[in-house]
Each structure stands twice: as C-alpha cells, then as structure tokens.
Short mmCIF file of C-alpha atoms in Angstrom, two decimals:
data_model
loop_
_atom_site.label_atom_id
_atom_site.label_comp_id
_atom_site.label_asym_id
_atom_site.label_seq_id
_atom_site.Cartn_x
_atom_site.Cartn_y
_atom_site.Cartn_z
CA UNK A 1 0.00 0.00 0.00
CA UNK A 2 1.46 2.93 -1.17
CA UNK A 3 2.13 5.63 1.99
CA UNK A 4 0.93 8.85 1.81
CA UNK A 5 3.44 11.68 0.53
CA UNK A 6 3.75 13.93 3.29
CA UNK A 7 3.36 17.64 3.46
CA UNK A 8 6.03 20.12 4.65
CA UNK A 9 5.47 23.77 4.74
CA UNK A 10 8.01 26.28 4.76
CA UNK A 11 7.93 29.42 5.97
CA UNK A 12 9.80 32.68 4.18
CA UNK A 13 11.31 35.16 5.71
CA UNK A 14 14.54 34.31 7.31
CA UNK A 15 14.13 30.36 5.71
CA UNK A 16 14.12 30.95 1.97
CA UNK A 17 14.46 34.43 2.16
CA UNK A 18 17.06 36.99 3.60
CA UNK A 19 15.36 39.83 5.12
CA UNK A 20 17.46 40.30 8.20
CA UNK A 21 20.31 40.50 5.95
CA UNK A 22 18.36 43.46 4.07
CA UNK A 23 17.44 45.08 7.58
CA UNK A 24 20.74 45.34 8.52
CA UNK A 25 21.76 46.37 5.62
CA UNK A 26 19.29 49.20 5.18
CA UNK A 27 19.82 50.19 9.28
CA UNK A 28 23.92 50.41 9.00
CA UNK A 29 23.70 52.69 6.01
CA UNK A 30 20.91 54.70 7.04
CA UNK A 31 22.18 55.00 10.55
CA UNK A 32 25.79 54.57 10.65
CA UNK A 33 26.18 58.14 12.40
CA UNK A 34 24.45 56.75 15.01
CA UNK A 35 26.34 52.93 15.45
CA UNK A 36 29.43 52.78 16.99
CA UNK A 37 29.90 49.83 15.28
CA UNK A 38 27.60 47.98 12.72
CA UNK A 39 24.55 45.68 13.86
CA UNK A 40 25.77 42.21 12.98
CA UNK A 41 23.83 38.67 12.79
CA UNK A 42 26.60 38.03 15.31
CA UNK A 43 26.01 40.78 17.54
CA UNK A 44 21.97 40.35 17.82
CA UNK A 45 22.32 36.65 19.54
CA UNK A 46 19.30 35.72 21.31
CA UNK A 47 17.43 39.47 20.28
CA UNK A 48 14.80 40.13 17.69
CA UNK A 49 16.55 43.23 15.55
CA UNK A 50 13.20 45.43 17.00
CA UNK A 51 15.12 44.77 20.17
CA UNK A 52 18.12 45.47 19.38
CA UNK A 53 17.40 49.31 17.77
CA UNK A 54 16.43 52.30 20.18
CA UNK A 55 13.02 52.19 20.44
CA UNK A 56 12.69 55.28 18.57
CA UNK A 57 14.20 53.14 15.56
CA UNK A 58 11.36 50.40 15.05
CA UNK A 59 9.35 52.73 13.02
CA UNK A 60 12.75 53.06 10.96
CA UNK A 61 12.86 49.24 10.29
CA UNK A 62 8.67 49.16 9.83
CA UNK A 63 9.53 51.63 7.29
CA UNK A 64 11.71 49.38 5.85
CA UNK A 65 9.13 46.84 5.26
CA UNK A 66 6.69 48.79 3.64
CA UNK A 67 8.77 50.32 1.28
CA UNK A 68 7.58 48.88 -2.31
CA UNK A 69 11.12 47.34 -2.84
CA UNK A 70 11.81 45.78 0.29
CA UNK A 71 10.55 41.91 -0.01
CA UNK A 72 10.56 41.83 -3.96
CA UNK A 73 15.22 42.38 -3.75
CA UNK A 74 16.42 40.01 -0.76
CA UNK A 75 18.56 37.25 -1.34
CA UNK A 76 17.97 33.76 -1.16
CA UNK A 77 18.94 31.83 1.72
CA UNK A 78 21.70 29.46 0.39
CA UNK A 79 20.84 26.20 -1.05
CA UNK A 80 17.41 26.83 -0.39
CA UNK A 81 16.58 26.29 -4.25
CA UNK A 82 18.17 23.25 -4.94
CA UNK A 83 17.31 21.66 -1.64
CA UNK A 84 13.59 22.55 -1.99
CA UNK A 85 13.54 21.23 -5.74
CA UNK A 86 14.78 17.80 -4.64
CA UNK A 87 12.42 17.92 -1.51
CA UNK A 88 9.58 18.37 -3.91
CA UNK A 89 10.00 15.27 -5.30
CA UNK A 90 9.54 13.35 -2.33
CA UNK A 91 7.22 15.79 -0.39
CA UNK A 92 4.26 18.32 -0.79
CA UNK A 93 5.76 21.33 -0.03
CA UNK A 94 3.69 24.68 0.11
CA UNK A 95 6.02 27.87 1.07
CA UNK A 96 3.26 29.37 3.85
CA UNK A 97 4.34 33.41 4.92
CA UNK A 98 2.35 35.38 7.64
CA UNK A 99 2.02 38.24 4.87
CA UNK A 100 -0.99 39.04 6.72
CA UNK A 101 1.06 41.13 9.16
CA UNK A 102 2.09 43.50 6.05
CA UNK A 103 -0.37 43.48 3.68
CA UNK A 104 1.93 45.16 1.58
CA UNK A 105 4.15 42.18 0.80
CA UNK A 106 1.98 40.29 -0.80
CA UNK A 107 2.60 41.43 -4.56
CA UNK A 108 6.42 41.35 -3.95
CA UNK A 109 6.70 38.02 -2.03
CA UNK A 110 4.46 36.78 -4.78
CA UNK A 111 6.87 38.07 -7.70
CA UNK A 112 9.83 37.21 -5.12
CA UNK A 113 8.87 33.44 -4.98
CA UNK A 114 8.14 33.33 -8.86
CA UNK A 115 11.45 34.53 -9.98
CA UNK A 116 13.50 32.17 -7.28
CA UNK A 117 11.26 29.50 -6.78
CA UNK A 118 9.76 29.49 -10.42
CA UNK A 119 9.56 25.21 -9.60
CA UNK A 120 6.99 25.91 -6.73
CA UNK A 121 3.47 25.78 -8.17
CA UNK A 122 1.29 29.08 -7.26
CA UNK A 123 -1.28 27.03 -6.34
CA UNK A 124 1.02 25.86 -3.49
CA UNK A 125 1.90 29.32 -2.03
CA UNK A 126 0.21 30.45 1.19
CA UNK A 127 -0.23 34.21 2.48
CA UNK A 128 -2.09 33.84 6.27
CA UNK A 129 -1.50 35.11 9.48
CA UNK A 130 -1.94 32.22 12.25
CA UNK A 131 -0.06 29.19 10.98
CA UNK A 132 -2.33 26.90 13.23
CA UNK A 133 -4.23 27.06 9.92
CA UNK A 134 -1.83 24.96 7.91
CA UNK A 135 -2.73 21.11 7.33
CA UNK A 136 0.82 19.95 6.99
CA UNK A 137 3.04 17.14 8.60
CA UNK A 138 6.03 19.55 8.83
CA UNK A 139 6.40 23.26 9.05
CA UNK A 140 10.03 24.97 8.86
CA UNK A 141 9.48 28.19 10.49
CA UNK A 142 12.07 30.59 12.40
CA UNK A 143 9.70 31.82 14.84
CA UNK A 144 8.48 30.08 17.68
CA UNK A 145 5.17 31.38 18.23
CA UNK A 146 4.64 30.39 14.52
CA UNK A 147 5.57 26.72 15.18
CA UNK A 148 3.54 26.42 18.71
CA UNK A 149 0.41 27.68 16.67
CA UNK A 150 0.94 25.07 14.58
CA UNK A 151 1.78 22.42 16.89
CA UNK A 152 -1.14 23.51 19.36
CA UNK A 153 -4.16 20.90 17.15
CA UNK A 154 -1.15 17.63 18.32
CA UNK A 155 -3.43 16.59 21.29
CA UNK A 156 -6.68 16.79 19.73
CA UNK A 157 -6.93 13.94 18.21
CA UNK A 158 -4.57 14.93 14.53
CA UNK A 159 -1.81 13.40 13.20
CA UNK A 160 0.95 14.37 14.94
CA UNK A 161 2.80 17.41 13.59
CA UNK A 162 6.01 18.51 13.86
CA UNK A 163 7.37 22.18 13.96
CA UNK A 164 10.95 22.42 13.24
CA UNK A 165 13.01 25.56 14.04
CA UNK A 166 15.43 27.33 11.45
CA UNK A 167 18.11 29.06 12.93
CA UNK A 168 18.17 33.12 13.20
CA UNK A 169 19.76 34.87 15.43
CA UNK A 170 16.86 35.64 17.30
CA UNK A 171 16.27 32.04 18.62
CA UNK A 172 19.55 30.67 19.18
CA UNK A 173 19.11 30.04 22.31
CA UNK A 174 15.59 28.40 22.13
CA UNK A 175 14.69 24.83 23.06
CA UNK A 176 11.70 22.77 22.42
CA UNK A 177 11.94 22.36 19.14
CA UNK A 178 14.43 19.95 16.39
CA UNK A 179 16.58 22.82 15.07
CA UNK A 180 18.30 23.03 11.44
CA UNK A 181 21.20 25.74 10.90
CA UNK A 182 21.11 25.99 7.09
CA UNK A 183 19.63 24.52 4.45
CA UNK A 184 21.82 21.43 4.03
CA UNK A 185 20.40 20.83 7.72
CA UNK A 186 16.96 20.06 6.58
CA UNK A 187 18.58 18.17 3.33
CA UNK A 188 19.86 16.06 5.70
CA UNK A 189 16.53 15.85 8.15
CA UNK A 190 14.21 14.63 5.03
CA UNK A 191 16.83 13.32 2.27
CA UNK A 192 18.81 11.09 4.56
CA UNK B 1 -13.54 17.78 29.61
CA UNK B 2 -14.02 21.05 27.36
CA UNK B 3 -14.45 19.81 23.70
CA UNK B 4 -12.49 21.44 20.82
CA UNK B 5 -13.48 24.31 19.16
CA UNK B 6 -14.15 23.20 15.64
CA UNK B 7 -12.81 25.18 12.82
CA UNK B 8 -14.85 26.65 9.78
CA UNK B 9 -12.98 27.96 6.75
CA UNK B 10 -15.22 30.46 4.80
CA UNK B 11 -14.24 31.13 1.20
CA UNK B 12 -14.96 34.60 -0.58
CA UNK B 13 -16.39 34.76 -4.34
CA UNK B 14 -19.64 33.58 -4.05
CA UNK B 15 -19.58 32.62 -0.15
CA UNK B 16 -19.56 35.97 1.16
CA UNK B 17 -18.80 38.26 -1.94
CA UNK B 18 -21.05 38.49 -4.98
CA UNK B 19 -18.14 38.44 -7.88
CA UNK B 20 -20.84 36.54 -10.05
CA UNK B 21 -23.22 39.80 -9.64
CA UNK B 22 -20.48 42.52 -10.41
CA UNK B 23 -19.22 39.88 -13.44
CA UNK B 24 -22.91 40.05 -14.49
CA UNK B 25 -23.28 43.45 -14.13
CA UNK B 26 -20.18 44.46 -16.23
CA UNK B 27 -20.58 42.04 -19.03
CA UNK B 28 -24.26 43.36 -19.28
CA UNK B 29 -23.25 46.50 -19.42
CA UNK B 30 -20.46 46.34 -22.06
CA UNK B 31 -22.15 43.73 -24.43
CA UNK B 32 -25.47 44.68 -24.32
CA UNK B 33 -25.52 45.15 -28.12
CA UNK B 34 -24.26 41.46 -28.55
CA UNK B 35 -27.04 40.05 -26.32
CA UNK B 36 -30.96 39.12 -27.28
CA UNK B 37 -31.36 39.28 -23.39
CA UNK B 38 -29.15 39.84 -20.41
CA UNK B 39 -27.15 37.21 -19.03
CA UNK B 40 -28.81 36.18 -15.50
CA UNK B 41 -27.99 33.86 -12.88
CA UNK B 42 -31.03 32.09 -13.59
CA UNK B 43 -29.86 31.48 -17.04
CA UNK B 44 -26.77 30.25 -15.70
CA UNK B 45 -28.25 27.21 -14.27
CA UNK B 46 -25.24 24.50 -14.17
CA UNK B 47 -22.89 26.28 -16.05
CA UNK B 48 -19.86 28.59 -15.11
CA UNK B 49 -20.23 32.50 -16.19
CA UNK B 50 -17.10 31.33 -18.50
CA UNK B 51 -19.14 28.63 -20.30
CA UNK B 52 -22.20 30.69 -20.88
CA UNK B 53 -20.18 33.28 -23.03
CA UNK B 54 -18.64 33.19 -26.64
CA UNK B 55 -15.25 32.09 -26.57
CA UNK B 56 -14.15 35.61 -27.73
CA UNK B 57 -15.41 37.00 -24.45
CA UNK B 58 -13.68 35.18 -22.26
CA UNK B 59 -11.03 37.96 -21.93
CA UNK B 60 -13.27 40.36 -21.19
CA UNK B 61 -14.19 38.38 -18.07
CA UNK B 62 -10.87 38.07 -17.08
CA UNK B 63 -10.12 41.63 -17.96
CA UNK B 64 -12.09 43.08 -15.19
CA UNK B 65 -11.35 40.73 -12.56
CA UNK B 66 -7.75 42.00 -13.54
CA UNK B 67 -9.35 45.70 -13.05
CA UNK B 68 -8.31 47.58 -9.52
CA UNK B 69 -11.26 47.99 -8.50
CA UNK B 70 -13.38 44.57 -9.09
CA UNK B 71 -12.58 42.83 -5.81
CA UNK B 72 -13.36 46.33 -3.65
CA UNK B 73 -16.60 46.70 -4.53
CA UNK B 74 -17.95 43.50 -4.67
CA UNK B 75 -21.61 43.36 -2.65
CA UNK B 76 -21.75 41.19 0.65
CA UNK B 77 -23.92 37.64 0.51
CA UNK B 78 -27.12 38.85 2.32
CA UNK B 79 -26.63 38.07 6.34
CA UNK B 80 -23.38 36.73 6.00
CA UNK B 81 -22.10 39.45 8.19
CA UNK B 82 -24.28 38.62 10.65
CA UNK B 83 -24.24 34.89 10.39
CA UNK B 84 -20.07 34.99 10.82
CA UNK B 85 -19.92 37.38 13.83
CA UNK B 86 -22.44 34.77 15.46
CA UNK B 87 -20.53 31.89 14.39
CA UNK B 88 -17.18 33.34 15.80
CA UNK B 89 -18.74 32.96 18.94
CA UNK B 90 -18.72 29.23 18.88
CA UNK B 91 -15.88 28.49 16.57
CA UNK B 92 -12.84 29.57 14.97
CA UNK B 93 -13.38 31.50 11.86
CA UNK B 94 -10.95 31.68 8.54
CA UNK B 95 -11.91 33.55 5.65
CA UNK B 96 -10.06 31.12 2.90
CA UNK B 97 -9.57 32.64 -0.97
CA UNK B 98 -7.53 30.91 -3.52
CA UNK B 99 -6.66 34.48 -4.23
CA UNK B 100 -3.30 32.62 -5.93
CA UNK B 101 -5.64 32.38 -9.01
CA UNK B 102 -5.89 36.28 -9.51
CA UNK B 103 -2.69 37.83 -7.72
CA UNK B 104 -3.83 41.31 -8.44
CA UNK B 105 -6.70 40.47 -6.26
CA UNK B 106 -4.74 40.29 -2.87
CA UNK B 107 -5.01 44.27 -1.57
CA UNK B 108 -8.35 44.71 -3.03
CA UNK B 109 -9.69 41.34 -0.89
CA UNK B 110 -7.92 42.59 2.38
CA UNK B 111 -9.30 46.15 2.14
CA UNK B 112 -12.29 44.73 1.31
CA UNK B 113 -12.50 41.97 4.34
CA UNK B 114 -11.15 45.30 6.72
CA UNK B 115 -14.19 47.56 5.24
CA UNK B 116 -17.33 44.64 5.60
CA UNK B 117 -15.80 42.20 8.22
CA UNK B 118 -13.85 44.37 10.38
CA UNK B 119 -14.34 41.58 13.35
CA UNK B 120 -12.10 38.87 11.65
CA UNK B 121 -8.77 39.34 13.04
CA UNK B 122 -6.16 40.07 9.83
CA UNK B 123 -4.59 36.64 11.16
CA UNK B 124 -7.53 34.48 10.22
CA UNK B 125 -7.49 35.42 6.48
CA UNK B 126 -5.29 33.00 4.47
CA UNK B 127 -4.39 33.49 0.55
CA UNK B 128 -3.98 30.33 -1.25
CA UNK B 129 -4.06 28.26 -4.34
CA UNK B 130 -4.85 24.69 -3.16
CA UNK B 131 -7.29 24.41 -0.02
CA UNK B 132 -6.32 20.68 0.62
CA UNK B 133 -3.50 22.85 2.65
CA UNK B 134 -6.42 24.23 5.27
CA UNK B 135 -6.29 22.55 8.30
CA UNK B 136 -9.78 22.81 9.43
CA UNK B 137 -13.07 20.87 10.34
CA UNK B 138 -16.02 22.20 7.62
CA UNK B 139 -14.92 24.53 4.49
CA UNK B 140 -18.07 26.50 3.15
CA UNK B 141 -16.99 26.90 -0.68
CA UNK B 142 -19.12 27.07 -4.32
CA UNK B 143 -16.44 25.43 -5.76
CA UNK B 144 -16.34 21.33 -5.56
CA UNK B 145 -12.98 21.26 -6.84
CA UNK B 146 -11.73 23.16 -3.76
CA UNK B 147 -14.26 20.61 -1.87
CA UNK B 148 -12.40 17.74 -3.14
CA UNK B 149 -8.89 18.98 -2.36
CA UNK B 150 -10.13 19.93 1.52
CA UNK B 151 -11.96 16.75 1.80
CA UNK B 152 -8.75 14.36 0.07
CA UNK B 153 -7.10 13.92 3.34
CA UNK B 154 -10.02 12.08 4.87
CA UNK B 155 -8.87 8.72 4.26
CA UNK B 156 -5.53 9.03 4.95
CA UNK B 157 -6.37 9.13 8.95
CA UNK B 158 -7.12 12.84 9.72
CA UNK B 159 -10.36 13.99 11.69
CA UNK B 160 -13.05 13.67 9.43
CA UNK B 161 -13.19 17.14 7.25
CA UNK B 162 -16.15 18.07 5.37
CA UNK B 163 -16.84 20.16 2.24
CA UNK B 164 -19.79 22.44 2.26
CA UNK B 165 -21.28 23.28 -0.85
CA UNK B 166 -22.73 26.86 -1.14
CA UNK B 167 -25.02 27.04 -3.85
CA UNK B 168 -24.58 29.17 -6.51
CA UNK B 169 -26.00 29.04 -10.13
CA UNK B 170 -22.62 27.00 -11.79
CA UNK B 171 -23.48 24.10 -8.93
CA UNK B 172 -27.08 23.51 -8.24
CA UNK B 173 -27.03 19.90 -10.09
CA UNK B 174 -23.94 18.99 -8.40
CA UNK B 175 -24.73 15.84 -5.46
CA UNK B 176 -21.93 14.43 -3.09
CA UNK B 177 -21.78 17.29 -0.28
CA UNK B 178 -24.08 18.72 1.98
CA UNK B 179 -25.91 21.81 0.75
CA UNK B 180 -26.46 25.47 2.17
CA UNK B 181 -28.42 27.65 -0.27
CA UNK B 182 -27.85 30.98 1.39
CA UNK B 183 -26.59 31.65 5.10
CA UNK B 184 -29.44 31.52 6.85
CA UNK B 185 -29.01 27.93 5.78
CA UNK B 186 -24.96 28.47 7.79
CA UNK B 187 -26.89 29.52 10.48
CA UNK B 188 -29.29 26.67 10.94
CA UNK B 189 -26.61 24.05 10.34
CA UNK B 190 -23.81 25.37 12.62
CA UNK B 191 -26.20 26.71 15.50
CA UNK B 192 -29.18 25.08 15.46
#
C-alpha cells in the first residue's frame, strides 16, 4: 500500500528568504552616524533586531518593510533552491508566509517566490497570518510562536505534527523544538 | 472535559462576496448590443459565467477581474455578516480565498475583508491556491474542486473534514456534499 506523501510547509522570511540581511543592511547605512559599530547577525544573539534598535528606531525598520522594494530584492537563503527542488520530489511542499502582518508584501513576495522559486506551483503558495491554519506534517518556520500555533491541534486527536526551528539569530538560544542551521540541515533531516 | 473548538474555513467569491453579480453586471453592461437578453444567474443554471459566453469574451471576463477595482466593490452575501460574527462565537473562523488564481486580487480582498468584516482578526485570512492545505473541520466553498482537495485527506487518517457546498448558479445539479443555499441555511446548520 502505497504511503501517503507527506506535506512540509516552509515558511519565508529568514528560511528561503534573507530579510534580516536586508534590515541590517538598510539600518547600518541609514544610521551609521548613530552605530558605533555595525549591527551584525553576530552581535543580535538571542534578540529580535526590534530589540536590538532604540526604540525610537522600530518605526525606521517598519519603514523598511513597507517600502515597495523591500521583499521583492532580498537574497535567497543558500541552497534553499536546490534543496527545496529535490524535496519536492519526495514531499508536498507549500512555502506558507504570515504576509498578513504587512499586507503590503503580498505582490512582492508573490513576484519574489516566482522569480527564485519558479519550480513551486502558485497554487502551493500560502499568504495567512496564524499558521495553526496549515494542514501539513512539517512546518520549517524561524519563529516560535509560529511553530507552537501550529503544533497547538497535536493533542486533539490529529496526526501528529512537527514544527521544526530554522536558525536566526533571534532564537539561538531556544529549546523545544528539532533545530536546522542551514539549508543542508533540513537536506539532511528529510533526504537522509 | 471542554471539547475542541471546531474550525470553519469560509471562502470569498460567491460565499460571502457576490463576484458573479459585479461579473454580471459588467458584461451586461459592455455587451449589451451582442445580447438578445441579459445574461442572468437564472440562465446560468449548471454552467460557469465562463461557459455561458462566446469564446471571444472570455477575456473580457478576465479583464475586469484584472481591473483595480473589481474585488473592492464586490456586494456582501445577504446576512453573511451577521451569520459569521455569530458563528465566531462558537468556533474559529478563517476567511479562505484561492486568491493565488488572480494575484492582483490580494489588496483589493484585504481592504475589502477590513471595510465589511472588520471583526475577523487580519490573522484568520489565508491566501492560497490549493485548499487541501487548510487545516480545518467544515470549508463552506461554491467550488467542488476546492471541496475535493479539503476533503482528500479524509482517508488518509485525519479527523473527518467536510466540504460544504454553497449554492450558486454554476453548482445547483452537483450531489456528493451537503448543501447550504444561502446563510441563513450556515446559520441553521452550525447553531441550530
């Protein structure tokens, strides 16, 4: 009897797509009068990058965000496209982003995905807000609160699901969840 | 023991926004001089808008869903406002659109949602392509296909999901799933 293909869903930002990298980016330029020395990946360890700003900054990154250009240039988290393309012959795999929380995303993640991830059906993107929605075995998320949504349905009676945490510098120090550093992490994880 | 709250995913053309009346209205409007009589939804019985038009016109339908302003002003299903806020009493509500299909559609449907359902938190509304990807107990959808994908886990040892047809003039021969014709029929199912 064949077994059924299992689902995986994978977040965005910060798991296929690099916008801390453009945050800092953006901040050390726009800012660098104000830094004694640049904000690194390194140097955030264990904050969120809203944490890490003076408060009077956040509207600086939130500007950021909503700037037309913002999700449609960042880069592409290493390996992420050739490790997805062999995943999706093994797995249903939907990329799932809470563009909900900036509605103005959702044209540039859209043309984002379709020029890097051109292999990923559109039919098989997802733009929501509370990932407890998602009907998936697997979801690859950075944030926590994302993947405890989506684990919260595991004692009611579904299959189990599994929430597995990508490494950002926000959560390094975060337990609770299997963890994956980089894309050849998960290649590993699911490709064995 | 408190039972789960059961999940009900709602989705939009047709379900709670009249796109077949605006379509209708437009094409009307614009081809008047090609028609003997207007195109109703009574003469649509068991066919899509698409099949009841010459091939030639096609376009034109998908022209003005491609227009800015289609998806704003779209009317709202008689008492479906009402019907949702009381059904968000008793279970968790997401709006569900394969708004993948039409990307231009995306700001138009959240300004939309934000102007007529103001009470559904921006977290509950999920853009996608595929609805087998909704994790969720009942999806209330015109479309069977959708039905089919959200019902296509059921034997592979989920909860039981379950596919809602709501009627509209494309599906009123169509058997297999149980049937509301407008939502005072919601109401009557979901609190009786």
């Amino acid at each position: 009897m064949p077994t059924r293909r299992k689902t995986i869903a994978i977040d965005m930002d910060e798991v296929i797509a690099d916008a801390l990298g453009e945050h800092l980016l953006r901040y050390n330029r726009d800012f660098a009068h104000e830094l004694t020395e640049p904000l690194t990946r390194a140097s955030l360890h264990g904050r969120w990058l809203w944490d890490a700003v003076p408060p009077h900054r956040i509207r600086d990154l939130e500007r950021y965000m909503l700037s037309d250009d913002f999700f449609r240039v960042l880069p592409v988290m290493p390996h992420a496209q050739r490790v997805l393309a062999r995943l999706q012959t093994r797995y249903n795999i939907f990329i799932a982003s809470a563009a909900m929380e900036v509605p103005t995303s959702f044209t540039p993640k859209y043309q984002w995905l379709a020029e890097h991830f051109p292999f990923i059906p559109t039919s098989h993107i997802v733009f929501c807000g509370d990932k407890s929605i998602l009907r998936a075995d697997f979801l690859i998320d950075d944030n926590p609160r994302q993947l405890r949504l989506f684990e919260s349905s595991n004692s009611q009676g579904h299959p189990h699901r599994e929430g597995i945490l990508y490494t950002s510098p926000a959560n390094v120090n975060l337990t609770g969840f299997r963890r994956v550093n980089n894309w050849q992490d998960v290649e590993t994880l699911f490709l064995p």
